[in-house]
Structures are given as C-alpha cells and as structure tokens.
mmCIF file of C-alpha atoms and ligand atoms in Angstrom:
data_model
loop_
_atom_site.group_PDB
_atom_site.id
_atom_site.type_symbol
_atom_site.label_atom_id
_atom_site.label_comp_id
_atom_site.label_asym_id
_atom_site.label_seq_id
_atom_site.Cartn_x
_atom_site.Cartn_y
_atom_site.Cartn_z
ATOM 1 C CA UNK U 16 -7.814 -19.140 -4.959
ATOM 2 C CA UNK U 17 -4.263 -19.151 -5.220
ATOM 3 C CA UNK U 18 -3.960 -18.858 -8.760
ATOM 4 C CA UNK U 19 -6.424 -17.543 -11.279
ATOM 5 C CA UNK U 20 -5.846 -18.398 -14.847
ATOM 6 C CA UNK U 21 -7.464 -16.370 -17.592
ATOM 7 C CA UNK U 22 -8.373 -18.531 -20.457
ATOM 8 C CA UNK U 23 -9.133 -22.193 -20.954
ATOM 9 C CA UNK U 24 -6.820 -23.153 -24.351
ATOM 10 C CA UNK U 25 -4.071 -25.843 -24.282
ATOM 11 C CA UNK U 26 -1.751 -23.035 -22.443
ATOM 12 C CA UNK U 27 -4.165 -22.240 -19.475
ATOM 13 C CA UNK U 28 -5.283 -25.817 -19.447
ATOM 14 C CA UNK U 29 -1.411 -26.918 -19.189
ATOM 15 C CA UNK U 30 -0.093 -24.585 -16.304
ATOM 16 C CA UNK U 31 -3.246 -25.526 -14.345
ATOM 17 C CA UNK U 32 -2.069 -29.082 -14.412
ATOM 18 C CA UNK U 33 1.203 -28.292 -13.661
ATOM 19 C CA UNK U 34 0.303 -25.544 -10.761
ATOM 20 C CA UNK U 35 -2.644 -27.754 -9.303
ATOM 21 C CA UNK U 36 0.154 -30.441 -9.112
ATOM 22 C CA UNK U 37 1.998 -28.420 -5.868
ATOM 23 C CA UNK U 38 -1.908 -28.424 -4.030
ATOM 24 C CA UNK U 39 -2.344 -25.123 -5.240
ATOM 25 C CA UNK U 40 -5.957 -23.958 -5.268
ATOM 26 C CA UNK U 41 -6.210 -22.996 -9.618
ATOM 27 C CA UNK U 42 -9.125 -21.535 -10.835
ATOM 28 C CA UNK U 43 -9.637 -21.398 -14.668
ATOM 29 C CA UNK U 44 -12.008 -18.339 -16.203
ATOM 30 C CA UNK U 45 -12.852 -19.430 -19.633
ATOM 31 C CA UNK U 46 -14.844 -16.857 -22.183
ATOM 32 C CA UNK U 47 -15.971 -19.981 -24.678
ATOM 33 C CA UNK U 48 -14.813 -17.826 -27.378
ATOM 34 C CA UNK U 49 -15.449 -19.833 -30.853
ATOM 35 C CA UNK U 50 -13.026 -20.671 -32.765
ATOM 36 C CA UNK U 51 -10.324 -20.701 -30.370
ATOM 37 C CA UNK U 52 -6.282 -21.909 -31.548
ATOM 38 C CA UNK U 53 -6.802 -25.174 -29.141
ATOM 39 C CA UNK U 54 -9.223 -26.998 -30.984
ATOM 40 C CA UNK U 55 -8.742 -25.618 -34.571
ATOM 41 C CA UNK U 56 -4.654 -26.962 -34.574
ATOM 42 C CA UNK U 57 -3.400 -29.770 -36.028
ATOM 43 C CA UNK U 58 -1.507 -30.809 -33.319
ATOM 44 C CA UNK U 59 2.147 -30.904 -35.052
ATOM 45 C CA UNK U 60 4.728 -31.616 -33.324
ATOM 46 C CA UNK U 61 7.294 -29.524 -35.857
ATOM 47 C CA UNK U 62 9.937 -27.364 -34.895
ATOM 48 C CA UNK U 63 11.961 -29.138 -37.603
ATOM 49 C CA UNK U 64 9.356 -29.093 -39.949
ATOM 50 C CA UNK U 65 7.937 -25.391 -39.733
ATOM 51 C CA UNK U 66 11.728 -24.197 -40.312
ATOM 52 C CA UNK U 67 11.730 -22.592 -37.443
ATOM 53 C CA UNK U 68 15.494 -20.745 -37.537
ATOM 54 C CA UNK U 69 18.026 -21.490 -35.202
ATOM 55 C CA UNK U 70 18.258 -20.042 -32.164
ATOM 56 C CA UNK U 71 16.401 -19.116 -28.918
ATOM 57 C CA UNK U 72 12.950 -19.948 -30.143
ATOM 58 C CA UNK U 73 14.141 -23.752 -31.737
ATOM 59 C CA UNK U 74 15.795 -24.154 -28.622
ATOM 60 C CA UNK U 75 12.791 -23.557 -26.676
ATOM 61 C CA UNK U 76 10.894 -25.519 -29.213
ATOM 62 C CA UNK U 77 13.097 -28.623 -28.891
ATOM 63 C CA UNK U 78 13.338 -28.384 -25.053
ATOM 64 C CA UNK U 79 9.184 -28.933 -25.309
ATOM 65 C CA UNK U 80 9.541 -31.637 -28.105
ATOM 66 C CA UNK U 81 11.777 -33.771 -25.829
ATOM 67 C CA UNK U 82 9.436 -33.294 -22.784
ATOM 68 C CA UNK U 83 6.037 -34.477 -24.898
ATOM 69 C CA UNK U 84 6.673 -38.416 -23.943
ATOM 70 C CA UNK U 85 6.890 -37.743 -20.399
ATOM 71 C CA UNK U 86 4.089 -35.331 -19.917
ATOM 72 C CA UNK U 87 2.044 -37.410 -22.453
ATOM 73 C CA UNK U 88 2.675 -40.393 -20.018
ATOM 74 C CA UNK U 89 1.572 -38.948 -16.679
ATOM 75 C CA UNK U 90 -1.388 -37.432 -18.618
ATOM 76 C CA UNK U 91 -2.628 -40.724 -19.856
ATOM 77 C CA UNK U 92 -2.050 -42.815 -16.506
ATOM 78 C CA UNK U 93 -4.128 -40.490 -14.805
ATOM 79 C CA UNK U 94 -6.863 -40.595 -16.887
ATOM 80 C CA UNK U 95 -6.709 -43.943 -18.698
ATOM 81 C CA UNK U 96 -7.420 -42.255 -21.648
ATOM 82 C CA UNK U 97 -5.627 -41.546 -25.363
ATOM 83 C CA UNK U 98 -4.329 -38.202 -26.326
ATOM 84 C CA UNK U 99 -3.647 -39.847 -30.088
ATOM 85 C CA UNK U 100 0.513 -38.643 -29.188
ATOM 86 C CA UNK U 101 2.486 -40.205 -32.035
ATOM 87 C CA UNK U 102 5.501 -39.500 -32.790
ATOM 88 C CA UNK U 103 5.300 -40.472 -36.159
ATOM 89 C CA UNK U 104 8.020 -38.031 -37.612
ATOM 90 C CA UNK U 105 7.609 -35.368 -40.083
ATOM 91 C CA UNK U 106 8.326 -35.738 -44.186
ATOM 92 C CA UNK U 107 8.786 -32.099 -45.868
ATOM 93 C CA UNK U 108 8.890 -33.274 -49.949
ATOM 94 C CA UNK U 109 10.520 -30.286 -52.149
ATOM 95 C CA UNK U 110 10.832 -29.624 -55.839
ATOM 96 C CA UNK U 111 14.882 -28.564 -55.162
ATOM 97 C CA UNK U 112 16.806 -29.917 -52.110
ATOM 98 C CA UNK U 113 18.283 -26.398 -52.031
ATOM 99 C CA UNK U 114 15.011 -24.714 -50.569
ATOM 100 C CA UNK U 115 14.771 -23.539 -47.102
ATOM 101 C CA UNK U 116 17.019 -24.376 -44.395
ATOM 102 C CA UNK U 117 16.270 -27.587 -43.238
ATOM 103 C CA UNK U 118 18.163 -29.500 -40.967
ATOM 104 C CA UNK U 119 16.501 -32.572 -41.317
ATOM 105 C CA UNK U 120 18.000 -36.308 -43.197
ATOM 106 C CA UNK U 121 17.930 -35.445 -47.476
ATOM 107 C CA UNK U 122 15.826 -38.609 -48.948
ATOM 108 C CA UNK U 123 16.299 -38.665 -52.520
ATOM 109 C CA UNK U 124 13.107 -39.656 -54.436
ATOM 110 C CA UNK U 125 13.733 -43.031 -54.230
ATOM 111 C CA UNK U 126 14.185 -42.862 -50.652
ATOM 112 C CA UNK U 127 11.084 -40.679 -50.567
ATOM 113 C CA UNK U 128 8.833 -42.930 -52.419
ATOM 114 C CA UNK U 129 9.625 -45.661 -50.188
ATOM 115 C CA UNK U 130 8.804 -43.484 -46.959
ATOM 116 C CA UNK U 131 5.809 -42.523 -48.242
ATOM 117 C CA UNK U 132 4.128 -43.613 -51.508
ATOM 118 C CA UNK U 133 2.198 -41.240 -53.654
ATOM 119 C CA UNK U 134 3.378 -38.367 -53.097
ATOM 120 C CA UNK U 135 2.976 -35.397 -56.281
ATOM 121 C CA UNK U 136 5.246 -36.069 -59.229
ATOM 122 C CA UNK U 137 7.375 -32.623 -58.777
ATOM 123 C CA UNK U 138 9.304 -33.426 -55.310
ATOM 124 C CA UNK U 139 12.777 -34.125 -56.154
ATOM 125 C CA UNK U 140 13.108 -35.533 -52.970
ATOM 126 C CA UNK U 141 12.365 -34.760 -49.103
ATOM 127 C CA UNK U 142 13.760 -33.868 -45.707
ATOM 128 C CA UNK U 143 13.051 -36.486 -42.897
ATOM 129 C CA UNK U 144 12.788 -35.465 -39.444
ATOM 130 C CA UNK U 145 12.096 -38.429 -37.220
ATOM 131 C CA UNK U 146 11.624 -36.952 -34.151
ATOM 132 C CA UNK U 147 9.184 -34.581 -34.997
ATOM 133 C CA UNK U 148 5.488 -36.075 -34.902
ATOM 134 C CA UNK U 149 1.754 -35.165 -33.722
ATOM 135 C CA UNK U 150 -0.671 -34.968 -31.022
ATOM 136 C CA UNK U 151 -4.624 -34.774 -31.498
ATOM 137 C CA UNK U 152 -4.932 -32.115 -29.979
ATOM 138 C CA UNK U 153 -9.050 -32.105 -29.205
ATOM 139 C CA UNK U 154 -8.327 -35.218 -27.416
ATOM 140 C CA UNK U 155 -5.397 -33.669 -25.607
ATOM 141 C CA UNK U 156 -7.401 -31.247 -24.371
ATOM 142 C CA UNK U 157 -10.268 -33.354 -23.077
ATOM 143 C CA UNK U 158 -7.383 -35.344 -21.549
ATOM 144 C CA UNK U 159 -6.082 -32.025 -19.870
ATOM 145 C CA UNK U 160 -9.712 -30.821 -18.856
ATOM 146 C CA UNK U 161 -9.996 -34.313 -17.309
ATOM 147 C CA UNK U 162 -6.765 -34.237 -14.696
ATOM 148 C CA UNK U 163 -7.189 -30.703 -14.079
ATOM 149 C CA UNK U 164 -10.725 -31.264 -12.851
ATOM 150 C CA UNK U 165 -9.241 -34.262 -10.820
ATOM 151 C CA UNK U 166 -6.658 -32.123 -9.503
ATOM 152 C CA UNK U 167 -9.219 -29.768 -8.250
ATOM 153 C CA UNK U 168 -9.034 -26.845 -10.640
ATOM 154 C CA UNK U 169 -12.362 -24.908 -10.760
ATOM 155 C CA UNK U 170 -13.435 -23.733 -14.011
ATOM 156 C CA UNK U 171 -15.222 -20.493 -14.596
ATOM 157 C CA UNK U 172 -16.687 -21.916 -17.829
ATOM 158 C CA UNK U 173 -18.520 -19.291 -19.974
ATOM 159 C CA UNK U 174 -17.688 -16.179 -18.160
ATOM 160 C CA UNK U 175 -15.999 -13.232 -20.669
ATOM 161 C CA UNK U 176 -14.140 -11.463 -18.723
ATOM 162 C CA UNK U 177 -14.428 -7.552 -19.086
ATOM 163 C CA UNK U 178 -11.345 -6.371 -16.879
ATOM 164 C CA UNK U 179 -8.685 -6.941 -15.018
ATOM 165 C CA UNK U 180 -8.655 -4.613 -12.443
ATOM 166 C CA UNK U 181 -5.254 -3.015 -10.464
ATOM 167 C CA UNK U 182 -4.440 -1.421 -7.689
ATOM 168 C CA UNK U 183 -1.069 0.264 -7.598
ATOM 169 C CA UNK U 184 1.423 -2.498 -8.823
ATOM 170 C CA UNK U 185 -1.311 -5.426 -8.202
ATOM 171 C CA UNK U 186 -3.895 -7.020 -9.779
ATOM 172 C CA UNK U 187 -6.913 -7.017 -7.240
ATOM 173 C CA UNK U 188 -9.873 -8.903 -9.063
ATOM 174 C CA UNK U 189 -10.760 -9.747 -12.279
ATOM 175 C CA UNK U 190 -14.630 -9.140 -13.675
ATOM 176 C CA UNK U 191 -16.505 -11.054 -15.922
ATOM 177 C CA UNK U 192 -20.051 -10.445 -17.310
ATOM 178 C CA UNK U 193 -21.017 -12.530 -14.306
ATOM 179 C CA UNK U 194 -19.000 -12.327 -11.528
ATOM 180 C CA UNK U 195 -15.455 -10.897 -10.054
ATOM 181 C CA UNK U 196 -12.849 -13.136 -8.921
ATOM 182 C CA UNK U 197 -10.079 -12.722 -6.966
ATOM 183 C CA UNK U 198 -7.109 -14.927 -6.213
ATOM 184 C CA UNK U 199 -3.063 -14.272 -4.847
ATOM 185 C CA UNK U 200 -1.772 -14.628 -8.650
ATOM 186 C CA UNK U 201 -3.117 -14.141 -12.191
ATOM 187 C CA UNK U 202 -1.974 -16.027 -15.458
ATOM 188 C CA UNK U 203 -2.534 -14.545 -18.555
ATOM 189 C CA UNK U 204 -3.391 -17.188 -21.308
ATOM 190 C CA UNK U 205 -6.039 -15.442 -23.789
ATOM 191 C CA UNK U 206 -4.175 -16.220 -27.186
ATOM 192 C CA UNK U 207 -5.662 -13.614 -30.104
ATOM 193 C CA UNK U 208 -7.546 -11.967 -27.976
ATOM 194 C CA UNK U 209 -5.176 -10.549 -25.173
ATOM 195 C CA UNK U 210 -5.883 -7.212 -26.789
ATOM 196 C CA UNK U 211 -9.191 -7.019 -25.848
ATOM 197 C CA UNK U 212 -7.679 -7.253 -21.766
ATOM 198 C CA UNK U 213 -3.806 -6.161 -22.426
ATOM 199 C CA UNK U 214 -2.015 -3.446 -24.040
ATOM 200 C CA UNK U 215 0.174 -6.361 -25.464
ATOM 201 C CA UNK U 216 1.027 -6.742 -30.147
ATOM 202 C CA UNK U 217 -0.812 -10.100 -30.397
ATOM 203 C CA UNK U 218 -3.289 -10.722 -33.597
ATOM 204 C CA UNK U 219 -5.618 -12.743 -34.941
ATOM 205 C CA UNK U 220 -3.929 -15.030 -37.639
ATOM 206 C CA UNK U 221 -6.825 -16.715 -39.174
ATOM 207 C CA UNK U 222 -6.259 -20.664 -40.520
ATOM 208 C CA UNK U 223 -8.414 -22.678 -42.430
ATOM 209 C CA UNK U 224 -8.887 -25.837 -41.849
ATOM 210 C CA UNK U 225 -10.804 -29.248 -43.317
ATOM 211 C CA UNK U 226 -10.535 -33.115 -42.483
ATOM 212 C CA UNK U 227 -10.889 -36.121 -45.016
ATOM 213 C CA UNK U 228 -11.949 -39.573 -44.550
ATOM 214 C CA UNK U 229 -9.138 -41.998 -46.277
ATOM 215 C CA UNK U 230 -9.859 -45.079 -47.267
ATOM 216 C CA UNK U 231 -7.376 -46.912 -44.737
ATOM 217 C CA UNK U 232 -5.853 -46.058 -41.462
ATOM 218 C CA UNK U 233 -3.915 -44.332 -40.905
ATOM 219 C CA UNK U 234 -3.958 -42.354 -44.434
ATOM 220 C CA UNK U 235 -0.066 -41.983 -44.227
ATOM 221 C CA UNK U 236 2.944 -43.519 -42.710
ATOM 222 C CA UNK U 237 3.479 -40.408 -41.021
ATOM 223 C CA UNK U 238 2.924 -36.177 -41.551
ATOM 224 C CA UNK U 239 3.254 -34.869 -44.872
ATOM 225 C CA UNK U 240 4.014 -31.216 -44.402
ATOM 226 C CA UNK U 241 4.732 -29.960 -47.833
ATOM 227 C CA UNK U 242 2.802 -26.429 -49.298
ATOM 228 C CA UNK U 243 -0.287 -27.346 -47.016
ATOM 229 C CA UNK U 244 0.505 -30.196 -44.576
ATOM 230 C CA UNK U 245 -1.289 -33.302 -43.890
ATOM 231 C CA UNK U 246 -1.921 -35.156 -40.672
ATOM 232 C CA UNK U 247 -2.950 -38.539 -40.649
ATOM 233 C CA UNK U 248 -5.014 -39.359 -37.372
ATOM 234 C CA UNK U 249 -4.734 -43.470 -36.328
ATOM 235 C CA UNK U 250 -8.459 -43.807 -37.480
ATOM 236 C CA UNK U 251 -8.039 -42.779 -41.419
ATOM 237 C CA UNK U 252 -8.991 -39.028 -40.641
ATOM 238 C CA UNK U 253 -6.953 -36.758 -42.586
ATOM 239 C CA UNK U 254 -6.135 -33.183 -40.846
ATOM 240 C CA UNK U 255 -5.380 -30.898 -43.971
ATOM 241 C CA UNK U 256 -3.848 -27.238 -42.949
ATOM 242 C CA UNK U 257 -3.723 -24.445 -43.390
ATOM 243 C CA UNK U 258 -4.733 -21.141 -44.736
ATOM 244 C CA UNK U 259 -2.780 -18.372 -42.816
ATOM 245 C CA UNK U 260 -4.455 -14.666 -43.152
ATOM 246 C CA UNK U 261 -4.112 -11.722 -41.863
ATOM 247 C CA UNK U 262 -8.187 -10.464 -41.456
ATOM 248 C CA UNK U 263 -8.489 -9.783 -37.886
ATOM 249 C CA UNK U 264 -11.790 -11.707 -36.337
ATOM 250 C CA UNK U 265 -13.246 -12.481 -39.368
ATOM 251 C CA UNK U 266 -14.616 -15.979 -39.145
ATOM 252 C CA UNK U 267 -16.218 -18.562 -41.878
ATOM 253 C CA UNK U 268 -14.790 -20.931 -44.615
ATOM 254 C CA UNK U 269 -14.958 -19.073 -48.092
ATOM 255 C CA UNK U 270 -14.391 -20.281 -50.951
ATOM 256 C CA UNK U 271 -11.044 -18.872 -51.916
ATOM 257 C CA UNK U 272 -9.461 -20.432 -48.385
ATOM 258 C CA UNK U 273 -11.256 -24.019 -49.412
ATOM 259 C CA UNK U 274 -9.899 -24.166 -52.842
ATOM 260 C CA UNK U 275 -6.635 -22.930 -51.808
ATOM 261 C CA UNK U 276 -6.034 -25.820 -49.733
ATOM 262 C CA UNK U 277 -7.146 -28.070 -51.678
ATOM 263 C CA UNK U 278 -4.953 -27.523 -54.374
ATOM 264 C CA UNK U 279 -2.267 -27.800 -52.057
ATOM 265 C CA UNK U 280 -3.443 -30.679 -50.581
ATOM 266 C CA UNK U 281 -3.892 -32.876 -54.232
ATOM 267 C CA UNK U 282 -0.818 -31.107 -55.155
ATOM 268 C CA UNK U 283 0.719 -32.775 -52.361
ATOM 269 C CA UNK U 284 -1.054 -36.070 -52.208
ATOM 270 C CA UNK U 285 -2.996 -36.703 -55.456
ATOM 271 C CA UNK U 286 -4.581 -39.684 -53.989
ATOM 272 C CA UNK U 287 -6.455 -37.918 -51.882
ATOM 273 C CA UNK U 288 -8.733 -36.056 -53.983
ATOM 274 C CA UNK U 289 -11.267 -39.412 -53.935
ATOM 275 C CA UNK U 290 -11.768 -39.050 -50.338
ATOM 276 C CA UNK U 291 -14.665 -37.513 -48.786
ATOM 277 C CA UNK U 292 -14.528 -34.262 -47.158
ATOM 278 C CA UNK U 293 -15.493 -34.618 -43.301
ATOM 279 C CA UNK U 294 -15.117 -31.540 -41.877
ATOM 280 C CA UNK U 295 -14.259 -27.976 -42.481
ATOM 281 C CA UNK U 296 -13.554 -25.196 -39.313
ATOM 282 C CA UNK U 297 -10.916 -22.530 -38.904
ATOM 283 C CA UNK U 298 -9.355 -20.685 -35.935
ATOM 284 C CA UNK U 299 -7.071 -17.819 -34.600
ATOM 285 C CA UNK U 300 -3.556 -18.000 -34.375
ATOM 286 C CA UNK U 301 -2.228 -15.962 -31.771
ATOM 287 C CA UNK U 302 0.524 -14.256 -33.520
ATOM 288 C CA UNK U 303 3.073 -11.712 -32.088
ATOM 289 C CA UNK U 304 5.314 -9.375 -34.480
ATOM 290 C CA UNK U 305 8.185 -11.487 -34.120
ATOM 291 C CA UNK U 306 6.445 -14.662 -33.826
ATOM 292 C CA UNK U 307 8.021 -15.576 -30.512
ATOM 293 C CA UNK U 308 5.668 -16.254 -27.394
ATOM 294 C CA UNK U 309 5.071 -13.360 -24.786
ATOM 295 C CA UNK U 310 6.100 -15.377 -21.599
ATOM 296 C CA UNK U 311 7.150 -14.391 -18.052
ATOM 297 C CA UNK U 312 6.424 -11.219 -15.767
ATOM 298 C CA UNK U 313 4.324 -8.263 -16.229
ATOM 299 C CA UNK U 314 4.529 -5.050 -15.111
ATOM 300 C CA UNK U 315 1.871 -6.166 -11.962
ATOM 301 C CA UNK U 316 3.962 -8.161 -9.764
ATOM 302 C CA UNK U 317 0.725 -10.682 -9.098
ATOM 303 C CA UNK U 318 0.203 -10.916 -13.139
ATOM 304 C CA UNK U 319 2.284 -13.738 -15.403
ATOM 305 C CA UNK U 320 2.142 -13.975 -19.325
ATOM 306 C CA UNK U 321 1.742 -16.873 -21.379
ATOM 307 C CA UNK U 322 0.669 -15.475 -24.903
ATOM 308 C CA UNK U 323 1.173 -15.522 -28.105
ATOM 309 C CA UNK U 324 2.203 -19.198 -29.102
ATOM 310 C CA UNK U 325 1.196 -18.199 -32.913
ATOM 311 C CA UNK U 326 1.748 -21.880 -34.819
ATOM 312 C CA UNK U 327 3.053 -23.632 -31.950
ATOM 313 C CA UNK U 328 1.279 -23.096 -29.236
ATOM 314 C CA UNK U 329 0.496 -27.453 -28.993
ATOM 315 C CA UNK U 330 4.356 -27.867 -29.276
ATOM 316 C CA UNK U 331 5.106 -25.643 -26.450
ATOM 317 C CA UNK U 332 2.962 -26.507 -24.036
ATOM 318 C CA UNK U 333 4.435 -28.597 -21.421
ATOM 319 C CA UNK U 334 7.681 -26.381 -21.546
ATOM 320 C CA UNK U 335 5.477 -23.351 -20.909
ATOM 321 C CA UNK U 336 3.667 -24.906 -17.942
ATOM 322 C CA UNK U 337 6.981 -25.794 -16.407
ATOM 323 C CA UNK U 338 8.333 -22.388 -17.005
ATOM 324 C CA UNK U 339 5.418 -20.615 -15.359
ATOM 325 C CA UNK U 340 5.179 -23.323 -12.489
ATOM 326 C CA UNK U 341 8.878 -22.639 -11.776
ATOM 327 C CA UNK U 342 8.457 -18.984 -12.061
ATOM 328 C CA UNK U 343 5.261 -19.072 -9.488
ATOM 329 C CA UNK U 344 7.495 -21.444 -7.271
ATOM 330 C CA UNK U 345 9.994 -18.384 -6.450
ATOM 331 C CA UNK U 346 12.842 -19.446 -9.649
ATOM 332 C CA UNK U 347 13.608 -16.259 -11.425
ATOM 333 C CA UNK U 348 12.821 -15.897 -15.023
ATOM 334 C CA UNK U 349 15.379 -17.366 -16.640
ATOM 335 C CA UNK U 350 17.401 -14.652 -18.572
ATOM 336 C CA UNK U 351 18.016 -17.085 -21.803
ATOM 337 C CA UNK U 352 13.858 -16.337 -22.203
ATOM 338 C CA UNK U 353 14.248 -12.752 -22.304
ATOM 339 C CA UNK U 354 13.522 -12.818 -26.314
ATOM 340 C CA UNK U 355 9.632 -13.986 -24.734
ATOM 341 C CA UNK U 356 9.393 -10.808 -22.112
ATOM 342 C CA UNK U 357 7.083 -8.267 -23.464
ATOM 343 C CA UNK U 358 8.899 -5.367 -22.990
ATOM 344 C CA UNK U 359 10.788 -6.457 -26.105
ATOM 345 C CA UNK U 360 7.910 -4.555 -27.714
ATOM 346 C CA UNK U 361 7.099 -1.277 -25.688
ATOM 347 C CA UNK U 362 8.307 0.225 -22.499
ATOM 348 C CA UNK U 363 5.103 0.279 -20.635
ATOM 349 C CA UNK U 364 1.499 -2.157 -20.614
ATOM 350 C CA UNK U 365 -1.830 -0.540 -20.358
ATOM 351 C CA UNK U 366 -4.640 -2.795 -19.040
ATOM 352 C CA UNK U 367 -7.442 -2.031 -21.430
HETATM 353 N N1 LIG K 407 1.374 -25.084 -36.857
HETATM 354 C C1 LIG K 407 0.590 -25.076 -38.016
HETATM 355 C C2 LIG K 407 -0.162 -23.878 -38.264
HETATM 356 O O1 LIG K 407 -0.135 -22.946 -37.470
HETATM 357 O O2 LIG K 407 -0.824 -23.799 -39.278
#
C-alpha cells in the first residue's frame, strides 16, 4: 500500500477518495467502534450558524462550505446515488437581536414568521444565513464508502488497531487484533479516540441525539438552529441535536439528555411535540482544547494528522481531504494552518 489510513469516519473516508483519485494504492483500517461522530452528526453545514468567531478556523470553515457543491457533484455522478446535500440555509431565531455575534441577514419577526412559520412565541426575530445548509450525512457516507471501493481502496473493516509501531523517525507497521499492515504513509483519522494510539488532547464530547417523523416533508423550509437545532431531512424526518457533555466514553440515552432536548426542541418548534419519536442514538465528538482540528505533520515523517474536527468534522471534510492530498503530493503545509499543527499543544508526541 501506498497509503494506510487509520479510521473509517467521514475524514478517513474523504482523503481516501481524494488520495485513491492520483492511482494511489489506499488502504482503510477501520475498528467499527460504536457510536462513532460520522453517523451520529447532523450533517450541518454551519460555520455561520455555530458562531464560529472570526478568524483562521471560519476561514477554513468557509473555504470547505464553498467546495461542498463541487465535491457533492463528482460524488453523486460516480455513484448515481443521493447524498440528501441541500443547501437549504440556516435560520438562528433569538429572544434579543443583540445576542452572539452573528454575521448573518437580521429578520425581524415578521420577516421570521414568513421564513419559517411556527416558530416559539419568545424570538424577537432571527439571523438568516443562506448559504449555510445540510448534508445527510449516513447517506454521505455510504456515498463515500461506495467511490472509494470503486476507486480501489481496501478496507480493513473490523480490525482495532493496538499500535502503531516506529522505528527511528518512521512509522514501520501498524497492528491490529488481527493482522499488521504496512504501507509508505500513514493517515491518522481516529476522532475521540486518538488517545488510545497518540499522545495527542482530543476527548470524547458526548451528543445526544433523536429523530421525529413530521407530518409533511420536509418538516421545515430549511434548519432551525436555535437552543437545540433542527434538521429537516427531504422525507419529513426531523434530526433534533444536541446534548453536548463532557463524560468521557460513557454511552446510552438517559433521561436527563432526552428531556433536555426536548424542551429545547418544543421550545423551539412547538408544533413538533405531536410528532412521533423515530429514533434516539448519540455519539462522540472529537473535541480538542481549543476546538480547532489537529491537521498536518507529525513528528514521524511517514505519519499525517487529521483529528479532532469536534462539531464540524461533516463541514470540513472535502477541505481536509484536499489539504492532506496536497500535503502527500510534495506541497508544504501551508503556514496559514499552523493554528491545526499539534505542537500548538506540547513539544513532543508519544505513541501510546
Ligand atoms: N455540529 C453540531 C454538533 O456538534 O452538535
């Protein structure tokens, strides 16, 4: 192999599109870890929306916003199949127009009524950001699974891997419960739990999660991203998110996560609490102390990073593929990303 990839989530899946692309031979070691950020996401499309501030990580946000149509596109010819992309814009109501720092266009209640009817009695009004929308992100990733497999990426499906074994300033092989593989270059994509491989600050940030059946499709005009958010899917599903809590690996819905959201949720969009619940799951973000992604070299000259995505890990996928594709071509890491290097956090990595 020329390029092993540890970890099969949107990030691995993405950069072995992107590497397998060049006829690169891209193998894909995958632990089939539960509970994993890839399927449990909404699949917003919201650097507006979340508030990220400005600066380099909106920047790098936006750059991945504006390539979504494109890599959407060449993902769906090649398979013939949906990925549910829609960039249906964002609507963030608020109880004061002074709140946050949004950079989005003010609706007044007026204006936000006629965006989006229903909506809970206390919004004053709402920021609009019309470029900001969704993907579904399961069927992204079956989409992803699909051209990687026609592009000839082999997938080490249900192998943990123990260790990733060095010699001198190289990684050599890397050992699962099953097997060791070796390959020229290594990628580094396992989310929360880089820990258990890497030296490297990323946690578990658990999110809740649960899915309603509306009525009509879709159940809104567009997101509703207010004190939980609320993605409407084409077919009348409603994606409701999201608890975020800081209790390591501890899975399960309780009932303190549920009834949080809820609230929210009806808060939000009293309408909805007629609808049937459909589904109810949660997942790890992969969160870093400053938030930011842990992208680019590693102390192993064979070993890349691409960590840490936390609440936007969907979002930033195609820029991330491209980044790490360029990299692996022979570009230098581009110094405007040294805010995602991981020495920003320590001066030295131990492989654990
Ligand atoms: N991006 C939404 C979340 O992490 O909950």
């Amino acid at each position: 192999m020329d390029v092993l990839i540890i970890g099969g989530g949107i990030i691995g899946l993405s950069t072995a599109v992107e590497l397998a692309k060049t006829q690169r031979q891209v193998g894909i070691v995958e632990g089939g870890f539960p509970s994993t950020a890839t399927p449990a996401a909404a699949g917003m499309l919201a650097p507006g929306a979340e508030q990220i501030p400005a600066g380099a990580l909106l920047d790098l946000c936006q750059a991945s916003l504006q390539r979504y149509p494109t890599w959407i596109q060449d993902l769906e010819e090649r398979t013939g199949k949906t990925t549910g992309y829609w960039p249906c814009g964002i609507l963030v109501p608020v109880t004061s127009q002074a709140m946050g720092y949004h950079r989005g266009i003010w609706l007044n209640r007026g204006e936000l009524d006629r965006q989006q009817p229903g909506l809970g009695a206390q919004f004053q009004g709402g920021w609009w950001y019309p470029d900001n929308g969704q993907v579904d992100n399961r069927l992204l990733t079956q989409v992803l699974r699909h051209v990687a497999q026609t592009l000839g990426v082999h997938f080490f499906s249900q192998e943990t891997v123990v260790r990733i074994e060095p010699v001198g300033d190289r990684i050599t092989q890397v050992v699962t419960h099953q097997a060791s593989h070796q390959a020229a270059h290594y990628i580094l994509t396992t989310g929360a739990w880089t820990q258990k491989l890497l030296s490297l600050p990323v946690h578990p940030r658990k999110g809740q999660m649960l899915a309603l059946q509306a009525p009509h499709a879709p159940a809104l005009n567009q997101v509703v991203f207010a004190s939980a958010y609320l993605v409407p899917r084409r077919d009348g599903r409603l994606v409701v998110g999201a608890t975020n809590e800081d209790v390591g690996f501890q899975g399960g819905i309780t009932a303190g996560g549920l009834h949080s959201l809820l609230e929210r949720a009806i808060h939000t969009y009293p309408p909805l609490q007629d609808w049937p619940i459909l589904e109810t799951w949660w997942g790890y973000r992969p969160v870093t102390p400053d938030e930011c992604p842990i992208l680019g070299p590693s102390p192993w000259e064979n070993l890349t990073l691409a960590t840490g995505h936390y609440r936007n890990g969907i979002l930033l996928a195609p820029i991330t593929a491209e980044l790490i594709g360029n990299y692996l071509n022979g570009q230098p890491w581009p110094s405007e990303l040294d805010f995602c290097r991981w020495n920003r956090f320590a001066s030295s990595l131990e492989l654990l």
